[in-house]
Structure formats: structure tokens, C-alpha cells
Amino acid sequence: MEIRKISDYIWEIPTTEKEGMLVPARIYATEKLLGEMDKGVFEQVTNVACLPGIIKYSYCMPDGHWGYGFPIGGVAAFSKENGVISPGGIGFDINCGMRLIRTDLTVSEVKPRIRELVDILFKTVPAGVGSKGLVKLSVEEFKRVMIHGIDWCIEKGYGWEHDKERIEEYGCMPGADPSKVSEKAISRGISQLGTLGSGNHYLEIQVATPEKIFDKNVAKAFGIFENQILVMIHCGSRGFGHQVATDYLKVFDTAMRKYGIVVRDRELACAPFNSPEGQDYYKAMTCAANVAFANRQVIVHRVREGFSQVFGKEPEELGMDIIYDVAHNVAKIETHEVDGEEKELLVHRKGSTRCFGPGRKEIPQIYRKIGQPVIVGGSMETGSYLLVGTEKAMKETFGSTMHGSGRTMSRTAAKKKVIGAELKKEMERAGIIVRAVSMAGLAEEAGFAYKDISEVVDTMEMAGISRKVVGLRPIGNIKG
């Protein structure tokens, strides 16, 4: 496959590479990261470039790896008028995302009680496949969660009024319609509010070490100081979102025949955004996105309770404000400049994060002059990053950057290389107290199964798309 070098951090596959490509494919990566990407990335990013109505480029971020239809790390914007919407471009875990919470506590205050803290959080935040939450809902109440997202949580006492100012979309995407989701989706999601799930989902206690505060002024604006304790949450819409995606993939199989759409890979099933099928999926996807915001919010509530129990102070006294919440599996209608003209587009981000530059109205007032906070989760052994979006991102990537470090090894291969119980001991020796539902699940998420998070983050900083603010080191991890 012909891959042209555009710069040290951008690689382009031209439209001549594959019949039907409407735009070139662009991959952000260093030469080393490009070499580590599996072949599936190149096939998938060029297949996406063939979808009707795609604008400018089909992108893959430096954490890219093989996914369902789209590569994970994929970004694609489509015309609202003649473009498509595709569940493969959003992912099965709709609105999987990251949330970061600050505290006023320092590492010297927390480290002596870290085991107690991790044990309490492991007990109060259910994790694992099919885990059930402590919130009991009727079907009607669950539909209210779908429509109101974070506002439902605040009304029920699971959040503070100002929490929603620090969440992407203010914790509630407009346009949700519960009549567009199936009874099966409701039955899978109704008991899962406030649960982490499995796979690479986690709740992590982290430290802002002095040597990794890269921009002191922006860190201060986010409420971050040296040796501070923070909490990071990574999870999504659980079984509910998965069922919504499964349901509409079947619908789109028929819709593609009806609208004469041919795709290079069945996993790219899609429908015109303006068709009844496309609109129905968008409304159902929005329900799942709002449920995911609410899921992370109920977890935040439990985390605040856990800290309060251990440190004997109210969460407000501990300064447990949300810094921000970002989605990394979602499609949104956004306005972007294309060839000098502002256009409304449907931007798919699958395993990638919005990183709008300063001034955009979508960024909360408190951060608008700085740019959008971007939370990038690494592996449970290597740490994570808080970044900020740039102007250049608006010009080059529809305001998008990476979402994590990205796998280089399958879960099966990781399990063959390390035993979970041994990994747990190794992590404890390295100063990370970990609790996991299953030791096999822990082995799947070993640090060596992922790319070097620092190289992934540096790639997008050197490309000018997102800037580092703080690097975060784990000291406690609850693994789903």
C-alpha cells in the first residue's frame, strides 16, 4: 500500500490506492508508531474513505488499531445532507469516555490509606461483565435518564449542580428519543447504572507528580497542583449501548439495499443520515450517550462517598470537583470550516477525543479561553495525561486527537505472556495497589500490551493538535 510521508507526524494514503476512495486517508504517527500499527488499520482507514458524503480525509490517530469497521482511533466527518451515519464509526460502547476528578488531598495524605481506599471503592463501584448497580429504576425512570442524562443525576442527588458545567455536552446530548431503543436494550441497561464494566474499563487513583506538570498556568486553571491526588474513571454505556449498536446494524443491512449503498466491509453498515433509519439510530445513540454520562456520574457519586468515608470529611471539603469528562465513542453534529465555508457536519469519533481549541462555544465558560480539556488514559501500569485542544486541531482534524495508548497485542496474547496474580504482585511492588474482578482480565490489560503512551501523546503535541498539561501516575487501580 502506498503511504506518503507528509511530515514527521502525518502519513497519507492517496485516493488512487483503492477503488472507490472519495478522500485520502491520513494517519498521525511517528515512523515507529506507524510501524507498530496492524495491517487492519490501513485497510479500515481506506475503507472508511469510500463511505458516501465523507469530507476532507478519513483519519486515524496515533493510538490506532484494528476495530469493528472503523479503526479504533478513527475520525470521519460526513455531510449532513448526503453523508451517512455508521455504528461501526461510533463503536459498540456508545459514549465510552474518561472523567477526571480532582481532590485537595496530597499523595502523602493518601498513600498510608491507599489499600483501605481502594478496597472501599472496589466494594462500592461494581465492576465486571454483567455487574449490576445499586440504583433501582423503573422502565419509565430509565427513559428519563436517556433523555436528561446528567440533569437526572443531579435531580436525584447523585451530583452537584455545577458538575454539568465540566462535562462534554453539559452531560446531555439533545435529541434523545427512547421510543427508538428496543426492549432488549432497556432490559440490558436498566440495572447497570453506576457500574464500571469489564475490558479496559477502570477507576484509578493518580498523582500529579511535579516533574510531569508541563504547563503550570493551565494546570492551575484546571485546579491541579504538585503531588495532588486525582481520580480517573473510564467506562461507557455498558450493555445498553452495545444492544443499541447491535439492533441498528441489523436495520442498516436492509437500509443499505434500500438506498443502494455498497460498502467494502459489512462492518461499515450505514444509512443516509437524513433517512428515517439514520435518524432513528442517531436518536437511539443519543439515548445511550446520555446513559453513559449518567453512568459515570453515579460512579463519581460513589467515589465521593468512598473518599468521605476514609478521610472523615464531606466531598465538598475534600474539593472533589470534576475537572472534565470527555466522550471517545460518539457521533455529533458540529460546525467546521471546510474550504473557507462553515458547514454543519456529522463527526464520527471512535476511540478518539474531541479537542477543540480556545473560543469554541461548546467549551464551558470556565475553560473557554484555554481550550477543551482532553483526558487520555494510558494502561493501568504506565499512567495517563491531561491535555488541551488547539487552534490547529480545528484546521486539521475537525478538532480531534487520540483517546489512549492503543493496544499492540491481543488480549489472548497478553494472557499467554503473564499470569494475572503475578502481574498484581508486580504492580504492588511498583507502588500500584490493584483490585480486579478476574485475574485473567487483569493479565489482558498488562502495560506491555499497549503502545508507549508518552510517544502517542508527544506525537499529537509535536503535530500541534493537542498540548500536554499534566502527566498522571497511578497508585491505585480498580480493574473492571
PDB file of C-alpha atoms in Angstrom, residues 125-393:
ATOM      1  CA  VAL A 125     -18.371   0.668  42.472  1.00  0.00           C
ATOM      2  CA  PRO A 126     -19.496  -2.639  40.900  1.00  0.00           C
ATOM      3  CA  ALA A 127     -17.174  -3.935  38.188  1.00  0.00           C
ATOM      4  CA  GLY A 128     -17.012  -6.870  35.776  1.00  0.00           C
ATOM      5  CA  VAL A 129     -19.130  -8.373  32.989  1.00  0.00           C
ATOM      6  CA  GLY A 130     -22.869  -8.057  33.684  1.00  0.00           C
ATOM      7  CA  SER A 131     -22.320  -6.286  37.015  1.00  0.00           C
ATOM      8  CA  LYS A 132     -25.382  -4.571  38.471  1.00  0.00           C
ATOM      9  CA  GLY A 133     -25.509  -1.138  40.058  1.00  0.00           C
ATOM     10  CA  LEU A 134     -27.114  -0.022  43.269  1.00  0.00           C
ATOM     11  CA  VAL A 135     -29.601   2.328  41.549  1.00  0.00           C
ATOM     12  CA  LYS A 136     -33.006   0.683  41.077  1.00  0.00           C
ATOM     13  CA  LEU A 137     -35.017   2.100  38.174  1.00  0.00           C
ATOM     14  CA  SER A 138     -38.417   1.536  36.609  1.00  0.00           C
ATOM     15  CA  VAL A 139     -38.582   1.485  32.801  1.00  0.00           C
ATOM     16  CA  GLU A 140     -40.143   4.964  32.807  1.00  0.00           C
ATOM     17  CA  GLU A 141     -37.402   6.296  35.082  1.00  0.00           C
ATOM     18  CA  PHE A 142     -34.692   4.730  32.881  1.00  0.00           C
ATOM     19  CA  LYS A 143     -36.236   6.506  29.875  1.00  0.00           C
ATOM     20  CA  ARG A 144     -35.896   9.788  31.814  1.00  0.00           C
ATOM     21  CA  VAL A 145     -32.180   9.000  32.254  1.00  0.00           C
ATOM     22  CA  MET A 146     -31.931   8.513  28.458  1.00  0.00           C
ATOM     23  CA  ILE A 147     -33.462  11.941  27.836  1.00  0.00           C
ATOM     24  CA  HIS A 148     -31.980  14.009  30.666  1.00  0.00           C
ATOM     25  CA  GLY A 149     -28.558  12.398  31.314  1.00  0.00           C
ATOM     26  CA  ILE A 150     -26.677  14.344  33.961  1.00  0.00           C
ATOM     27  CA  ASP A 151     -29.673  16.511  34.902  1.00  0.00           C
ATOM     28  CA  TRP A 152     -31.456  13.350  36.071  1.00  0.00           C
ATOM     29  CA  CYS A 153     -28.470  12.513  38.304  1.00  0.00           C
ATOM     30  CA  ILE A 154     -28.396  15.989  39.849  1.00  0.00           C
ATOM     31  CA  GLU A 155     -32.163  15.899  40.460  1.00  0.00           C
ATOM     32  CA  LYS A 156     -31.780  12.539  42.265  1.00  0.00           C
ATOM     33  CA  GLY A 157     -28.863  13.671  44.436  1.00  0.00           C
ATOM     34  CA  TYR A 158     -26.080  11.895  42.518  1.00  0.00           C
ATOM     35  CA  GLY A 159     -24.317  15.113  41.523  1.00  0.00           C
ATOM     36  CA  TRP A 160     -23.685  18.783  42.273  1.00  0.00           C
ATOM     37  CA  GLU A 161     -25.353  21.498  40.220  1.00  0.00           C
ATOM     38  CA  HIS A 162     -22.037  22.749  38.826  1.00  0.00           C
ATOM     39  CA  ASP A 163     -20.885  19.231  37.806  1.00  0.00           C
ATOM     40  CA  LYS A 164     -22.609  19.589  34.448  1.00  0.00           C
ATOM     41  CA  GLU A 165     -20.525  22.651  33.521  1.00  0.00           C
ATOM     42  CA  ARG A 166     -17.494  20.360  33.450  1.00  0.00           C
ATOM     43  CA  ILE A 167     -18.839  17.612  31.217  1.00  0.00           C
ATOM     44  CA  GLU A 168     -18.777  17.421  27.412  1.00  0.00           C
ATOM     45  CA  GLU A 169     -22.209  18.434  26.035  1.00  0.00           C
ATOM     46  CA  TYR A 170     -23.003  19.528  29.623  1.00  0.00           C
ATOM     47  CA  GLY A 171     -23.796  15.866  30.279  1.00  0.00           C
ATOM     48  CA  CYS A 172     -26.821  15.679  27.989  1.00  0.00           C
ATOM     49  CA  MET A 173     -26.938  15.467  24.201  1.00  0.00           C
ATOM     50  CA  PRO A 174     -30.182  16.851  22.748  1.00  0.00           C
ATOM     51  CA  GLY A 175     -32.443  14.743  20.528  1.00  0.00           C
ATOM     52  CA  ALA A 176     -32.689  11.502  22.530  1.00  0.00           C
ATOM     53  CA  ASP A 177     -35.849   9.509  21.805  1.00  0.00           C
ATOM     54  CA  PRO A 178     -36.397   6.390  23.974  1.00  0.00           C
ATOM     55  CA  SER A 179     -39.064   5.107  21.534  1.00  0.00           C
ATOM     56  CA  LYS A 180     -36.165   4.317  19.166  1.00  0.00           C
ATOM     57  CA  VAL A 181     -34.482   1.837  21.517  1.00  0.00           C
ATOM     58  CA  SER A 182     -35.523  -1.800  21.861  1.00  0.00           C
ATOM     59  CA  GLU A 183     -36.970  -3.539  24.910  1.00  0.00           C
ATOM     60  CA  LYS A 184     -33.895  -5.762  24.872  1.00  0.00           C
ATOM     61  CA  ALA A 185     -31.599  -2.730  25.131  1.00  0.00           C
ATOM     62  CA  ILE A 186     -33.649  -1.442  28.065  1.00  0.00           C
ATOM     63  CA  SER A 187     -33.524  -4.819  29.802  1.00  0.00           C
ATOM     64  CA  ARG A 188     -29.733  -4.971  29.421  1.00  0.00           C
ATOM     65  CA  GLY A 189     -29.160  -1.429  30.725  1.00  0.00           C
ATOM     66  CA  ILE A 190     -31.779  -0.816  33.374  1.00  0.00           C
ATOM     67  CA  SER A 191     -29.800  -2.309  36.266  1.00  0.00           C
ATOM     68  CA  GLN A 192     -26.306  -1.197  35.231  1.00  0.00           C
ATOM     69  CA  LEU A 193     -26.237   2.485  36.205  1.00  0.00           C
ATOM     70  CA  GLY A 194     -23.126   3.178  38.299  1.00  0.00           C
ATOM     71  CA  THR A 195     -21.085   0.185  37.097  1.00  0.00           C
ATOM     72  CA  LEU A 196     -17.619   0.067  35.540  1.00  0.00           C
ATOM     73  CA  GLY A 197     -17.995  -2.965  33.272  1.00  0.00           C
ATOM     74  CA  SER A 198     -15.062  -5.055  32.070  1.00  0.00           C
ATOM     75  CA  GLY A 199     -12.362  -4.988  29.373  1.00  0.00           C
ATOM     76  CA  ASN A 200     -10.088  -1.983  29.690  1.00  0.00           C
ATOM     77  CA  HIS A 201     -12.506  -0.049  31.905  1.00  0.00           C
ATOM     78  CA  TYR A 202     -11.137   1.134  35.214  1.00  0.00           C
ATOM     79  CA  LEU A 203     -11.229   3.533  38.127  1.00  0.00           C
ATOM     80  CA  GLU A 204      -7.789   4.837  39.034  1.00  0.00           C
ATOM     81  CA  ILE A 205      -6.288   6.904  41.849  1.00  0.00           C
ATOM     82  CA  GLN A 206      -3.475   9.006  40.434  1.00  0.00           C
ATOM     83  CA  VAL A 207      -0.821  11.552  41.428  1.00  0.00           C
ATOM     84  CA  ALA A 208       0.152  14.764  39.628  1.00  0.00           C
ATOM     85  CA  THR A 209       3.901  14.425  40.125  1.00  0.00           C
ATOM     86  CA  PRO A 210       5.883  17.731  39.962  1.00  0.00           C
ATOM     87  CA  GLU A 211       8.115  16.573  37.074  1.00  0.00           C
ATOM     88  CA  LYS A 212       5.048  15.947  34.898  1.00  0.00           C
ATOM     89  CA  ILE A 213       3.301  19.276  35.255  1.00  0.00           C
ATOM     90  CA  PHE A 214       4.109  20.575  31.779  1.00  0.00           C
ATOM     91  CA  ASP A 215       2.024  23.773  31.760  1.00  0.00           C
ATOM     92  CA  LYS A 216       1.690  25.254  35.249  1.00  0.00           C
ATOM     93  CA  ASN A 217      -0.733  28.006  34.265  1.00  0.00           C
ATOM     94  CA  VAL A 218      -3.206  25.720  32.521  1.00  0.00           C
ATOM     95  CA  ALA A 219      -2.823  23.092  35.275  1.00  0.00           C
ATOM     96  CA  LYS A 220      -3.717  25.783  37.824  1.00  0.00           C
ATOM     97  CA  ALA A 221      -6.773  26.755  35.798  1.00  0.00           C
ATOM     98  CA  PHE A 222      -7.872  23.093  35.945  1.00  0.00           C
ATOM     99  CA  GLY A 223      -7.347  23.105  39.756  1.00  0.00           C
ATOM    100  CA  ILE A 224      -4.230  20.917  39.663  1.00  0.00           C
ATOM    101  CA  PHE A 225      -1.179  21.296  41.934  1.00  0.00           C
ATOM    102  CA  GLU A 226       2.010  19.312  42.654  1.00  0.00           C
ATOM    103  CA  ASN A 227       1.607  15.922  44.364  1.00  0.00           C
ATOM    104  CA  GLN A 228      -2.173  16.203  44.237  1.00  0.00           C
ATOM    105  CA  ILE A 229      -4.417  13.135  44.228  1.00  0.00           C
ATOM    106  CA  LEU A 230      -6.851  12.783  41.320  1.00  0.00           C
ATOM    107  CA  VAL A 231      -9.319  10.079  40.287  1.00  0.00           C
ATOM    108  CA  MET A 232      -9.836   8.921  36.700  1.00  0.00           C
ATOM    109  CA  ILE A 233     -12.848   6.912  35.511  1.00  0.00           C
ATOM    110  CA  HIS A 234     -13.021   5.057  32.183  1.00  0.00           C
ATOM    111  CA  CYS A 235     -16.337   3.441  31.197  1.00  0.00           C
ATOM    112  CA  GLY A 236     -19.370   3.883  28.943  1.00  0.00           C
ATOM    113  CA  SER A 237     -22.988   2.910  28.322  1.00  0.00           C
ATOM    114  CA  ARG A 238     -22.475  -0.783  29.178  1.00  0.00           C
ATOM    115  CA  GLY A 239     -24.901  -3.401  27.800  1.00  0.00           C
ATOM    116  CA  PHE A 240     -27.432  -0.729  26.833  1.00  0.00           C
ATOM    117  CA  GLY A 241     -25.184   0.955  24.256  1.00  0.00           C
ATOM    118  CA  HIS A 242     -23.958  -2.400  22.987  1.00  0.00           C
ATOM    119  CA  GLN A 243     -27.522  -3.530  22.295  1.00  0.00           C
ATOM    120  CA  VAL A 244     -28.431  -0.238  20.570  1.00  0.00           C
ATOM    121  CA  ALA A 245     -25.491  -0.713  18.168  1.00  0.00           C
ATOM    122  CA  THR A 246     -26.352  -4.401  17.607  1.00  0.00           C
ATOM    123  CA  ASP A 247     -30.008  -3.574  16.868  1.00  0.00           C
ATOM    124  CA  TYR A 248     -29.208  -0.893  14.293  1.00  0.00           C
ATOM    125  CA  LEU A 249     -26.524  -2.896  12.489  1.00  0.00           C
ATOM    126  CA  LYS A 250     -29.363  -5.265  11.511  1.00  0.00           C
ATOM    127  CA  VAL A 251     -31.584  -2.348  10.473  1.00  0.00           C
ATOM    128  CA  PHE A 252     -28.794  -0.862   8.354  1.00  0.00           C
ATOM    129  CA  ASP A 253     -28.179  -4.139   6.487  1.00  0.00           C
ATOM    130  CA  THR A 254     -31.637  -3.731   4.962  1.00  0.00           C
ATOM    131  CA  ALA A 255     -31.383   0.056   4.667  1.00  0.00           C
ATOM    132  CA  MET A 256     -28.216  -0.147   2.568  1.00  0.00           C
ATOM    133  CA  ARG A 257     -30.013  -2.272  -0.029  1.00  0.00           C
ATOM    134  CA  LYS A 258     -32.947   0.148   0.008  1.00  0.00           C
ATOM    135  CA  TYR A 259     -30.693   3.187  -0.598  1.00  0.00           C
ATOM    136  CA  GLY A 260     -28.262   1.431  -2.964  1.00  0.00           C
ATOM    137  CA  ILE A 261     -25.246   1.860  -0.675  1.00  0.00           C
ATOM    138  CA  VAL A 262     -22.380  -0.564  -1.196  1.00  0.00           C
ATOM    139  CA  VAL A 263     -19.602  -0.742   1.416  1.00  0.00           C
ATOM    140  CA  ARG A 264     -16.247  -2.534   1.190  1.00  0.00           C
ATOM    141  CA  ASP A 265     -16.738  -4.195   4.586  1.00  0.00           C
ATOM    142  CA  ARG A 266     -20.051  -5.380   6.065  1.00  0.00           C
ATOM    143  CA  GLU A 267     -18.929  -3.943   9.405  1.00  0.00           C
ATOM    144  CA  LEU A 268     -19.281  -0.480   7.842  1.00  0.00           C
ATOM    145  CA  ALA A 269     -23.071  -0.892   7.603  1.00  0.00           C
ATOM    146  CA  CYS A 270     -24.582   2.581   7.456  1.00  0.00           C
ATOM    147  CA  ALA A 271     -27.595   4.604   6.350  1.00  0.00           C
ATOM    148  CA  PRO A 272     -28.012   8.119   4.981  1.00  0.00           C
ATOM    149  CA  PHE A 273     -28.027  10.448   7.997  1.00  0.00           C
ATOM    150  CA  ASN A 274     -31.201  12.109   6.734  1.00  0.00           C
ATOM    151  CA  SER A 275     -33.065   8.827   6.165  1.00  0.00           C
ATOM    152  CA  PRO A 276     -35.660   7.548   8.681  1.00  0.00           C
ATOM    153  CA  GLU A 277     -33.278   4.694   9.623  1.00  0.00           C
ATOM    154  CA  GLY A 278     -30.313   7.072  10.075  1.00  0.00           C
ATOM    155  CA  GLN A 279     -32.359   9.483  12.180  1.00  0.00           C
ATOM    156  CA  ASP A 280     -33.741   6.647  14.329  1.00  0.00           C
ATOM    157  CA  TYR A 281     -30.231   5.381  15.079  1.00  0.00           C
ATOM    158  CA  TYR A 282     -28.983   8.903  15.885  1.00  0.00           C
ATOM    159  CA  LYS A 283     -31.834   9.339  18.392  1.00  0.00           C
ATOM    160  CA  ALA A 284     -31.146   5.905  19.955  1.00  0.00           C
ATOM    161  CA  MET A 285     -27.383   6.565  20.025  1.00  0.00           C
ATOM    162  CA  THR A 286     -28.097   9.844  21.835  1.00  0.00           C
ATOM    163  CA  CYS A 287     -30.097   7.898  24.469  1.00  0.00           C
ATOM    164  CA  ALA A 288     -27.052   5.664  25.019  1.00  0.00           C
ATOM    165  CA  ALA A 289     -24.710   8.667  25.160  1.00  0.00           C
ATOM    166  CA  ASN A 290     -26.842  10.229  27.902  1.00  0.00           C
ATOM    167  CA  VAL A 291     -26.974   6.952  29.833  1.00  0.00           C
ATOM    168  CA  ALA A 292     -23.153   6.801  29.683  1.00  0.00           C
ATOM    169  CA  PHE A 293     -22.863  10.360  31.085  1.00  0.00           C
ATOM    170  CA  ALA A 294     -25.232   9.325  33.888  1.00  0.00           C
ATOM    171  CA  ASN A 295     -23.324   6.076  34.491  1.00  0.00           C
ATOM    172  CA  ARG A 296     -20.044   7.938  35.029  1.00  0.00           C
ATOM    173  CA  GLN A 297     -21.868  10.466  37.245  1.00  0.00           C
ATOM    174  CA  VAL A 298     -23.271   7.795  39.592  1.00  0.00           C
ATOM    175  CA  ILE A 299     -19.742   6.356  39.831  1.00  0.00           C
ATOM    176  CA  VAL A 300     -18.449   9.844  40.746  1.00  0.00           C
ATOM    177  CA  HIS A 301     -21.080   9.968  43.494  1.00  0.00           C
ATOM    178  CA  ARG A 302     -19.843   6.621  44.877  1.00  0.00           C
ATOM    179  CA  VAL A 303     -16.210   7.769  44.656  1.00  0.00           C
ATOM    180  CA  ARG A 304     -17.046  10.917  46.621  1.00  0.00           C
ATOM    181  CA  GLU A 305     -18.788   8.773  49.260  1.00  0.00           C
ATOM    182  CA  GLY A 306     -15.773   6.424  49.458  1.00  0.00           C
ATOM    183  CA  PHE A 307     -13.259   9.241  49.964  1.00  0.00           C
ATOM    184  CA  SER A 308     -15.577  10.815  52.537  1.00  0.00           C
ATOM    185  CA  GLN A 309     -15.756   7.533  54.469  1.00  0.00           C
ATOM    186  CA  VAL A 310     -11.960   7.086  54.536  1.00  0.00           C
ATOM    187  CA  PHE A 311     -10.926  10.676  55.250  1.00  0.00           C
ATOM    188  CA  GLY A 312     -13.844  11.677  57.504  1.00  0.00           C
ATOM    189  CA  LYS A 313     -14.742  14.835  55.579  1.00  0.00           C
ATOM    190  CA  GLU A 314     -17.566  15.789  53.223  1.00  0.00           C
ATOM    191  CA  PRO A 315     -16.664  15.544  49.488  1.00  0.00           C
ATOM    192  CA  GLU A 316     -17.056  19.352  49.231  1.00  0.00           C
ATOM    193  CA  GLU A 317     -14.442  19.798  51.981  1.00  0.00           C
ATOM    194  CA  LEU A 318     -12.134  17.453  50.058  1.00  0.00           C
ATOM    195  CA  GLY A 319     -12.501  19.647  46.932  1.00  0.00           C
ATOM    196  CA  MET A 320     -13.777  16.749  44.823  1.00  0.00           C
ATOM    197  CA  ASP A 321     -14.799  18.710  41.738  1.00  0.00           C
ATOM    198  CA  ILE A 322     -14.954  17.186  38.288  1.00  0.00           C
ATOM    199  CA  ILE A 323     -12.215  18.623  36.063  1.00  0.00           C
ATOM    200  CA  TYR A 324     -13.806  17.373  32.851  1.00  0.00           C
ATOM    201  CA  ASP A 325     -15.497  14.452  31.114  1.00  0.00           C
ATOM    202  CA  VAL A 326     -14.805  13.502  27.509  1.00  0.00           C
ATOM    203  CA  ALA A 327     -16.556  11.078  25.170  1.00  0.00           C
ATOM    204  CA  HIS A 328     -14.472   8.977  22.822  1.00  0.00           C
ATOM    205  CA  ASN A 329     -17.112   6.818  21.057  1.00  0.00           C
ATOM    206  CA  VAL A 330     -19.793   9.064  19.609  1.00  0.00           C
ATOM    207  CA  ALA A 331     -21.082  10.986  16.558  1.00  0.00           C
ATOM    208  CA  LYS A 332     -22.011  14.653  16.883  1.00  0.00           C
ATOM    209  CA  ILE A 333     -23.342  17.431  14.710  1.00  0.00           C
ATOM    210  CA  GLU A 334     -20.687  20.159  14.734  1.00  0.00           C
ATOM    211  CA  THR A 335     -19.852  23.253  12.693  1.00  0.00           C
ATOM    212  CA  HIS A 336     -16.442  23.209  10.999  1.00  0.00           C
ATOM    213  CA  GLU A 337     -14.787  25.283   8.292  1.00  0.00           C
ATOM    214  CA  VAL A 338     -14.425  23.388   5.030  1.00  0.00           C
ATOM    215  CA  ASP A 339     -12.713  25.154   2.103  1.00  0.00           C
ATOM    216  CA  GLY A 340     -13.353  28.561   3.712  1.00  0.00           C
ATOM    217  CA  GLU A 341     -17.025  27.901   4.363  1.00  0.00           C
ATOM    218  CA  GLU A 342     -18.661  26.972   7.680  1.00  0.00           C
ATOM    219  CA  LYS A 343     -20.652  23.742   7.421  1.00  0.00           C
ATOM    220  CA  GLU A 344     -22.634  21.552   9.778  1.00  0.00           C
ATOM    221  CA  LEU A 345     -21.138  18.061   9.698  1.00  0.00           C
ATOM    222  CA  LEU A 346     -21.743  14.748  11.415  1.00  0.00           C
ATOM    223  CA  VAL A 347     -18.379  13.955  13.016  1.00  0.00           C
ATOM    224  CA  HIS A 348     -17.763  10.322  13.993  1.00  0.00           C
ATOM    225  CA  ARG A 349     -15.109   9.766  16.673  1.00  0.00           C
ATOM    226  CA  LYS A 350     -14.388   6.146  17.525  1.00  0.00           C
ATOM    227  CA  GLY A 351     -11.586   5.736  20.056  1.00  0.00           C
ATOM    228  CA  SER A 352     -10.696   9.385  19.565  1.00  0.00           C
ATOM    229  CA  THR A 353     -11.406  12.535  21.546  1.00  0.00           C
ATOM    230  CA  ARG A 354     -12.773  15.975  20.720  1.00  0.00           C
ATOM    231  CA  CYS A 355     -10.043  18.570  21.391  1.00  0.00           C
ATOM    232  CA  PHE A 356     -11.494  21.926  20.394  1.00  0.00           C
ATOM    233  CA  GLY A 357      -9.211  24.956  20.534  1.00  0.00           C
ATOM    234  CA  PRO A 358      -9.876  28.109  22.586  1.00  0.00           C
ATOM    235  CA  GLY A 359     -13.007  30.156  21.981  1.00  0.00           C
ATOM    236  CA  ARG A 360     -15.445  27.477  20.814  1.00  0.00           C
ATOM    237  CA  LYS A 361     -18.906  27.818  22.299  1.00  0.00           C
ATOM    238  CA  GLU A 362     -19.001  24.068  23.055  1.00  0.00           C
ATOM    239  CA  ILE A 363     -16.265  24.547  25.690  1.00  0.00           C
ATOM    240  CA  PRO A 364     -17.576  25.502  29.165  1.00  0.00           C
ATOM    241  CA  GLN A 365     -17.140  29.183  30.040  1.00  0.00           C
ATOM    242  CA  ILE A 366     -14.598  28.331  32.774  1.00  0.00           C
ATOM    243  CA  TYR A 367     -12.215  26.796  30.201  1.00  0.00           C
ATOM    244  CA  ARG A 368     -13.223  28.661  27.020  1.00  0.00           C
ATOM    245  CA  LYS A 369     -10.099  30.853  26.843  1.00  0.00           C
ATOM    246  CA  ILE A 370      -7.822  27.849  27.399  1.00  0.00           C
ATOM    247  CA  GLY A 371      -9.310  25.233  25.085  1.00  0.00           C
ATOM    248  CA  GLN A 372     -11.067  21.944  25.749  1.00  0.00           C
ATOM    249  CA  PRO A 373      -9.532  19.644  28.373  1.00  0.00           C
ATOM    250  CA  VAL A 374      -8.632  16.251  26.875  1.00  0.00           C
ATOM    251  CA  ILE A 375      -8.253  13.182  29.109  1.00  0.00           C
ATOM    252  CA  VAL A 376      -6.068  10.447  27.648  1.00  0.00           C
ATOM    253  CA  GLY A 377      -5.998   7.163  29.546  1.00  0.00           C
ATOM    254  CA  GLY A 378      -2.873   5.006  29.387  1.00  0.00           C
ATOM    255  CA  SER A 379      -2.509   1.425  30.528  1.00  0.00           C
ATOM    256  CA  MET A 380      -3.030   0.708  34.242  1.00  0.00           C
ATOM    257  CA  GLU A 381       0.740   0.468  34.723  1.00  0.00           C
ATOM    258  CA  THR A 382       2.040   3.429  32.772  1.00  0.00           C
ATOM    259  CA  GLY A 383      -0.021   6.490  33.652  1.00  0.00           C
ATOM    260  CA  SER A 384      -2.299   8.915  31.842  1.00  0.00           C
ATOM    261  CA  TYR A 385      -2.371  12.502  30.586  1.00  0.00           C
ATOM    262  CA  LEU A 386      -4.468  15.628  30.738  1.00  0.00           C
ATOM    263  CA  LEU A 387      -4.098  17.714  27.587  1.00  0.00           C
ATOM    264  CA  VAL A 388      -5.746  20.722  25.997  1.00  0.00           C
ATOM    265  CA  GLY A 389      -7.028  21.270  22.446  1.00  0.00           C
ATOM    266  CA  THR A 390      -5.522  23.756  19.951  1.00  0.00           C
ATOM    267  CA  GLU A 391      -6.488  26.030  17.053  1.00  0.00           C
ATOM    268  CA  LYS A 392      -4.526  23.796  14.696  1.00  0.00           C
ATOM    269  CA  ALA A 393      -6.760  20.855  15.601  1.00  0.00           C
TER     270      ALA A 393
END
